[in-house]
Coordinates of C-alpha atoms in Angstrom, one line a residue:
M267 CA 0.0 0.0 0.0
A268 CA 1.3 3.5 -0.9
G269 CA 2.4 5.7 2.0
L270 CA 1.7 9.4 2.5
K271 CA 5.0 10.3 0.9
D272 CA 4.1 8.4 -2.2
Y273 CA 0.8 10.2 -2.5
Y274 CA 2.6 13.5 -1.9
H275 CA 5.0 12.9 -4.7
L276 CA 2.2 11.9 -7.0
Y277 CA 0.3 15.1 -6.2
V278 CA 3.4 17.2 -6.8
L279 CA 4.1 15.5 -10.2
F280 CA 0.4 15.8 -11.2
F281 CA 0.3 19.5 -10.3
L282 CA 3.5 20.2 -12.2
S283 CA 2.2 18.3 -15.3
I284 CA -1.1 20.2 -15.5
T285 CA 0.4 23.7 -14.8
T286 CA 3.1 23.4 -17.5
N287 CA 2.2 25.3 -20.7
C288 CA 3.8 27.7 -23.1
G289 CA 1.6 30.5 -22.0
M290 CA 3.0 30.5 -18.4
A291 CA 6.6 30.4 -19.5
R292 CA 8.7 33.5 -20.3
R293 CA 10.0 31.9 -23.4
P294 CA 8.5 29.8 -26.2
C295 CA 8.2 26.1 -25.2
S296 CA 8.8 24.8 -28.7
S297 CA 11.8 25.8 -30.7
Q298 CA 14.1 26.5 -27.8
A299 CA 13.7 23.2 -26.0
V300 CA 17.0 21.4 -25.5
K301 CA 17.2 17.6 -26.0
G302 CA 20.9 16.9 -25.6
A303 CA 23.3 14.0 -25.4
Y304 CA 27.0 13.4 -25.0
W305 CA 28.7 11.1 -27.5
P306 CA 31.9 9.4 -26.0
S307 CA 34.5 9.4 -28.8
P308 CA 36.0 6.0 -27.7
A309 CA 32.7 4.4 -28.8
A310 CA 33.3 5.3 -32.4
S311 CA 34.1 1.8 -33.5
T312 CA 30.9 0.3 -32.2
F313 CA 28.6 3.4 -32.3
P314 CA 29.7 6.0 -34.9
P315 CA 28.1 9.4 -35.3
S316 CA 26.2 8.1 -38.2
A317 CA 24.3 5.8 -35.8
I318 CA 22.8 8.7 -33.9
D319 CA 19.1 9.4 -34.6
T320 CA 19.1 13.2 -34.7
R321 CA 15.3 13.3 -34.8
L322 CA 15.6 12.8 -31.0
F323 CA 18.2 15.4 -30.2
T324 CA 18.9 19.1 -30.6
H325 CA 22.4 19.3 -29.2
L326 CA 25.1 16.6 -29.4
Y327 CA 28.4 16.8 -27.5
Y328 CA 31.7 15.3 -28.7
A329 CA 33.3 13.9 -25.5
F330 CA 36.1 14.7 -24.9
L331 CA 39.0 17.0 -25.9
V332 CA 41.7 17.8 -23.3
P333 CA 44.1 20.7 -23.6
S334 CA 47.8 20.5 -23.1
N335 CA 48.8 20.5 -19.4
V336 CA 51.6 22.8 -20.3
T337 CA 50.4 25.3 -22.9
F338 CA 46.6 24.8 -22.2
K339 CA 46.1 24.8 -26.0
F340 CA 44.4 22.0 -27.9
E341 CA 46.9 19.9 -29.8
V342 CA 44.7 18.1 -32.3
S343 CA 46.7 15.2 -33.8
S344 CA 46.6 14.1 -37.4
S345 CA 44.6 11.0 -36.4
K346 CA 42.1 13.0 -34.3
A347 CA 41.4 15.7 -36.8
P348 CA 39.4 13.5 -39.2
K349 CA 37.3 12.2 -36.3
L350 CA 36.3 15.7 -35.3
L351 CA 35.4 16.6 -38.9
N352 CA 33.5 13.4 -39.3
F353 CA 31.4 14.1 -36.2
T354 CA 30.4 17.6 -37.2
S355 CA 29.8 16.9 -40.9
T356 CA 27.8 13.8 -40.2
I357 CA 25.6 15.4 -37.6
H358 CA 25.1 18.6 -39.6
K359 CA 24.1 16.6 -42.8
K360 CA 21.5 14.6 -41.0
N361 CA 17.8 15.4 -41.3
P362 CA 17.2 17.2 -39.1
P363 CA 20.7 18.4 -38.1
A364 CA 21.7 19.0 -34.5
K365 CA 23.9 21.5 -32.9
T366 CA 27.4 20.1 -32.3
L367 CA 29.8 21.1 -29.4
F368 CA 33.0 19.6 -28.2
S369 CA 33.2 19.0 -24.5
V370 CA 36.5 19.7 -22.7
G371 CA 37.7 17.6 -19.9
G372 CA 35.5 14.9 -18.4
G373 CA 35.5 13.0 -15.1
D374 CA 38.7 11.0 -15.9
V375 CA 40.8 14.2 -16.3
G376 CA 40.7 15.5 -12.8
P377 CA 40.5 19.1 -11.7
D378 CA 44.2 20.1 -11.5
I379 CA 44.7 21.0 -15.2
F380 CA 41.7 23.3 -15.1
S381 CA 42.8 24.9 -11.8
R382 CA 46.2 25.7 -13.2
M383 CA 44.7 26.9 -16.6
A384 CA 42.2 29.3 -14.9
S385 CA 44.7 30.7 -12.4
S386 CA 46.1 33.4 -14.6
A387 CA 44.9 35.7 -17.4
S388 CA 47.6 34.6 -19.8
S389 CA 46.8 30.8 -19.4
R390 CA 43.1 31.5 -19.6
K391 CA 43.6 33.4 -22.9
S392 CA 45.7 30.5 -24.4
F393 CA 42.9 28.1 -23.6
I394 CA 40.1 30.4 -24.8
D395 CA 41.8 31.3 -28.1
S396 CA 42.6 27.7 -28.8
S397 CA 39.1 26.5 -28.0
I398 CA 37.6 29.0 -30.5
E399 CA 40.2 28.1 -33.1
V400 CA 39.3 24.4 -32.8
A401 CA 35.6 25.0 -32.9
R402 CA 35.8 27.1 -36.0
K403 CA 38.3 24.9 -37.8
Y404 CA 36.4 21.7 -37.3
G405 CA 32.9 23.1 -37.7
F406 CA 31.5 22.9 -34.2
D407 CA 28.7 25.2 -33.1
G408 CA 30.1 25.6 -29.6
V409 CA 32.3 24.5 -26.7
D410 CA 31.3 22.8 -23.5
L411 CA 33.4 22.9 -20.3
D412 CA 33.4 19.8 -18.1
W413 CA 35.6 20.8 -15.1
E414 CA 35.0 18.2 -12.4
F415 CA 35.3 20.1 -10.2
P416 CA 36.6 23.4 -8.8
Q417 CA 38.1 22.5 -5.4
D418 CA 38.3 25.7 -3.4
A419 CA 37.2 29.4 -3.3
K420 CA 40.1 30.4 -5.6
D421 CA 39.1 27.9 -8.2
M422 CA 35.5 29.2 -8.1
K423 CA 36.6 32.8 -8.5
N424 CA 38.8 31.9 -11.4
L425 CA 36.0 29.9 -13.0
G426 CA 34.0 33.2 -13.0
Y427 CA 36.9 35.0 -14.6
L428 CA 37.3 32.3 -17.2
L429 CA 33.7 32.4 -18.3
E430 CA 33.7 36.2 -18.4
E431 CA 36.7 36.3 -20.7
W432 CA 35.5 33.4 -22.8
R433 CA 32.2 35.1 -23.5
A434 CA 34.0 38.3 -24.5
A435 CA 36.3 36.4 -26.8
V436 CA 33.4 34.6 -28.4
Q437 CA 31.6 37.8 -29.0
K438 CA 34.7 39.3 -30.6
D439 CA 35.2 36.3 -32.8
A440 CA 31.6 36.6 -34.1
K441 CA 32.1 40.3 -34.8
V442 CA 35.3 39.7 -36.7
T443 CA 34.1 36.7 -38.7
G444 CA 30.6 37.8 -39.3
R445 CA 29.4 34.4 -38.1
S446 CA 27.0 33.5 -35.3
P447 CA 28.6 33.4 -31.9
L448 CA 29.7 30.0 -30.7
L449 CA 27.6 28.4 -28.0
L450 CA 29.2 28.3 -24.6
T451 CA 27.9 25.6 -22.2
A452 CA 29.2 23.7 -19.2
A453 CA 28.5 20.3 -17.5
M454 CA 28.1 21.3 -13.9
Y455 CA 27.7 19.6 -10.5
F456 CA 24.1 18.7 -9.8
S457 CA 23.8 21.4 -7.2
A458 CA 25.0 25.1 -7.1
E459 CA 26.5 24.2 -3.7
F460 CA 29.7 22.1 -3.7
F461 CA 31.4 20.4 -0.8
L462 CA 32.6 22.3 2.3
G463 CA 30.3 25.2 1.7
L464 CA 31.7 26.1 -1.8
V465 CA 29.3 27.8 -4.1
F466 CA 29.7 28.1 -7.9
P467 CA 30.0 31.6 -9.3
V468 CA 26.3 31.7 -10.4
A469 CA 26.4 35.4 -11.4
S470 CA 29.1 34.8 -14.0
I471 CA 27.6 31.5 -15.0
S472 CA 24.2 33.1 -15.6
K473 CA 25.6 36.0 -17.6
N474 CA 28.2 34.1 -19.8
L475 CA 26.9 30.6 -20.4
D476 CA 24.1 29.7 -22.9
L477 CA 23.3 26.4 -21.1
V478 CA 24.2 24.7 -17.8
N479 CA 24.0 20.9 -18.0
A480 CA 23.4 19.8 -14.4
M481 CA 24.8 16.3 -13.9
C482 CA 21.9 14.8 -12.0
Y483 CA 23.4 11.4 -11.5
D484 CA 26.2 9.5 -9.6
Y485 CA 24.8 10.3 -6.2
H486 CA 25.9 6.8 -5.3
G487 CA 28.4 4.5 -6.9
L488 CA 31.6 2.5 -6.5
W489 CA 32.8 5.0 -3.8
D490 CA 30.0 3.8 -1.4
T491 CA 29.9 0.0 -1.6
T492 CA 28.2 -0.8 1.7
A493 CA 24.6 -0.2 0.6
T494 CA 22.7 0.0 -2.6
G495 CA 21.5 3.4 -3.8
A496 CA 19.4 5.2 -6.4
H497 CA 22.2 7.0 -8.2
A498 CA 19.9 9.5 -10.0
A499 CA 17.0 9.8 -7.5
L500 CA 14.5 12.5 -8.3
F501 CA 13.7 12.6 -4.6
D502 CA 15.6 11.4 -1.5
P503 CA 13.8 11.6 1.8
K504 CA 17.0 11.0 3.7
S505 CA 19.5 13.4 2.2
N506 CA 20.0 16.3 -0.3
L507 CA 21.5 13.9 -2.9
S508 CA 18.6 14.2 -5.3
T509 CA 17.8 15.8 -8.6
S510 CA 14.9 17.8 -7.2
Y511 CA 17.3 19.3 -4.6
G512 CA 20.0 20.1 -7.1
L513 CA 17.8 21.7 -9.7
Q514 CA 16.1 23.8 -7.0
S515 CA 19.5 24.9 -5.6
W516 CA 20.5 26.3 -9.0
I517 CA 17.2 28.1 -9.4
N518 CA 17.4 29.5 -5.8
A519 CA 21.0 30.7 -6.5
G520 CA 19.7 32.8 -9.4
L521 CA 20.4 30.7 -12.5
P522 CA 17.7 31.5 -15.1
R523 CA 15.5 28.5 -15.7
S524 CA 15.9 29.1 -19.4
K525 CA 19.5 28.1 -19.1
L526 CA 19.2 25.1 -16.8
V527 CA 19.2 21.6 -18.4
M528 CA 18.5 18.4 -16.4
G529 CA 21.0 15.5 -16.8
L530 CA 19.7 12.0 -17.2
P531 CA 21.7 8.7 -17.1
L532 CA 21.6 6.0 -19.7
Y533 CA 23.4 3.7 -17.4
G534 CA 22.9 2.1 -14.0
R535 CA 25.1 1.5 -10.9
T536 CA 25.4 -2.0 -9.5
W537 CA 26.0 -3.6 -6.1
K538 CA 26.4 -7.1 -4.7
L539 CA 23.8 -7.7 -2.0
M540 CA 24.8 -9.0 1.4
D541 CA 21.5 -10.9 1.6
P542 CA 19.5 -11.6 -1.5
K543 CA 16.3 -11.4 0.6
V544 CA 17.1 -7.8 1.6
N545 CA 17.0 -6.1 -1.7
G546 CA 15.5 -2.6 -1.6
I547 CA 17.1 0.8 -2.0
G548 CA 19.7 1.1 0.8
A549 CA 20.0 -2.7 1.3
P550 CA 23.3 -3.8 2.7
S551 CA 25.9 -4.7 0.1
V552 CA 29.4 -6.2 0.1
G553 CA 30.9 -4.6 -3.0
L554 CA 30.2 -3.9 -6.6
G555 CA 27.9 -5.9 -8.8
P556 CA 28.0 -6.8 -12.5
G557 CA 29.4 -4.5 -15.2
N558 CA 32.5 -2.4 -15.5
D559 CA 33.5 -1.0 -12.1
G560 CA 29.9 -1.4 -11.0
A561 CA 28.3 0.3 -14.0
M562 CA 26.2 -1.0 -16.9
T563 CA 24.6 0.9 -19.8
Y564 CA 20.8 0.8 -19.9
S565 CA 21.0 -1.6 -22.9
Q566 CA 23.2 -3.9 -20.8
V567 CA 20.8 -3.6 -17.9
E568 CA 17.9 -4.7 -20.1
T569 CA 19.9 -7.6 -21.4
F570 CA 20.8 -8.6 -17.8
N571 CA 17.3 -8.4 -16.6
R572 CA 16.0 -10.6 -19.4
E573 CA 18.7 -13.2 -19.3
N574 CA 18.6 -13.5 -15.5
N575 CA 14.8 -13.2 -15.1
A576 CA 15.5 -10.3 -12.7
T577 CA 12.8 -8.7 -10.6
V578 CA 12.2 -5.1 -11.7
V579 CA 10.9 -2.5 -9.2
F580 CA 9.8 1.0 -9.8
D581 CA 10.3 3.1 -6.6
M582 CA 7.9 6.0 -6.4
E583 CA 9.5 7.5 -3.3
T584 CA 12.8 8.2 -5.2
V585 CA 11.3 8.0 -8.8
S586 CA 13.9 5.4 -9.9
T587 CA 14.0 1.8 -11.0
Y588 CA 16.0 -1.1 -9.6
S589 CA 16.3 -4.7 -10.5
Y590 CA 17.8 -7.7 -8.7
A591 CA 18.7 -11.3 -9.4
G592 CA 20.4 -13.4 -6.7
T593 CA 23.0 -11.1 -5.1
S594 CA 23.2 -8.7 -8.1
W595 CA 21.4 -5.4 -7.7
I596 CA 21.2 -2.5 -10.3
G597 CA 19.8 1.0 -9.8
Y598 CA 18.9 2.9 -13.0
D599 CA 16.4 4.9 -14.9
D600 CA 14.0 3.2 -17.3
V601 CA 11.3 4.7 -19.6
R602 CA 8.9 5.2 -16.7
S603 CA 11.2 7.0 -14.3
T604 CA 12.7 9.1 -17.2
T605 CA 9.2 10.2 -18.3
V606 CA 8.3 11.3 -14.7
K607 CA 11.6 13.3 -14.5
I608 CA 11.0 15.1 -17.7
R609 CA 7.5 16.1 -16.7
Y610 CA 9.1 17.4 -13.4
A611 CA 11.6 19.4 -15.4
K612 CA 8.9 20.8 -17.6
G613 CA 7.0 21.7 -14.5
L614 CA 10.0 23.7 -13.3
K615 CA 10.1 25.4 -16.7
L616 CA 13.6 24.3 -17.4
R617 CA 15.3 24.6 -20.8
G618 CA 15.4 20.8 -21.4
Y619 CA 17.4 17.7 -20.7
F620 CA 20.5 15.8 -21.7
F621 CA 21.7 12.2 -21.6
W622 CA 25.0 10.7 -20.6
A623 CA 25.6 8.9 -22.9
V624 CA 23.9 8.5 -26.2
N625 CA 25.3 5.1 -26.9
G626 CA 23.8 3.6 -23.7
D627 CA 20.2 3.4 -24.9
Q628 CA 18.5 0.2 -26.2
A629 CA 17.0 0.8 -29.6
W630 CA 16.3 4.4 -28.7
K631 CA 13.7 3.3 -26.2
I632 CA 14.4 5.9 -23.5
S633 CA 15.6 8.7 -25.9
R634 CA 12.4 8.3 -28.0
Q635 CA 10.1 8.4 -25.1
A636 CA 12.0 11.4 -23.6
S637 CA 11.6 13.3 -26.8
R638 CA 7.9 12.5 -26.9
S639 CA 7.4 13.5 -23.3
W640 CA 8.6 17.0 -23.8
I641 CA 5.2 17.8 -25.2
L642 CA 4.7 21.3 -26.7

């Protein structure tokens, strides 16, 4: 039987769904909606850009390019250059085409290179000028910054300077070339508040970025192996590790809703249960479950569930899905939880959503439903 919290969440989601319409928004709901996805370049051999269905996306991000840790310029090799050109030309020639951006950094790079790059005006200029040069040379519509994450107050301050100077350089480039300004976006922490009381420079972010891609996932994972968790929970009654909290923190900090994009995972996190009979969210675990370092793409999760006759549970309290078979436990988003989240984002009048990562879906099942769910 559903508890009071379940009915409360249902009421909130229903209220948001019926109050969302173009007339109440400050901007058109139609043409400006963002339906984004990141494309990991190492997946090219099994999932090339030509495999992407651009009918489902408006913005596609090439992930990743990393600047030199000495000059902070992008040194595109002779083997990398054709891949960049293939990505942009392929996506732009599709019907319909999508905007293309290259994303800088990523979770595997670490924060040090960005901290050093942003620490002085000269190193910031080297990075900025090189990013614009690469975007123009290889036909990208913009650049996305994925700095994970500024570590102290100095980093946060320098991030603000970086974005201010980057925007000015982009505007200057557009004036000189007579072309449309490059898009500037960033993949950001799920919340405007970081650890130890650090707060992102929201004023600079709001002024200088076109979009903020809030990474609303990885609330739990291989770093906390003692209990299962909903790694992309919309709600969490026990903590602030939730998408609803994170999105609201950005809004409360002053970020315009028209620039805020909700992140959605096309992958799950896995654990090994201590006791197969105790298998809910928060159940005791003894380590990672199946997959690569306790992670599986949504497509792999669906295959696992089918081959292992797994029990699949939709959890209304967190708005997430989990499955289990024996001692294997997987927390993820499926079509149902994704649909509810998108309705929630529309209720908040956000700009749209994005997926990490586009190659994780199964036959476009989630991506197609997500696109349909963002009803005009």
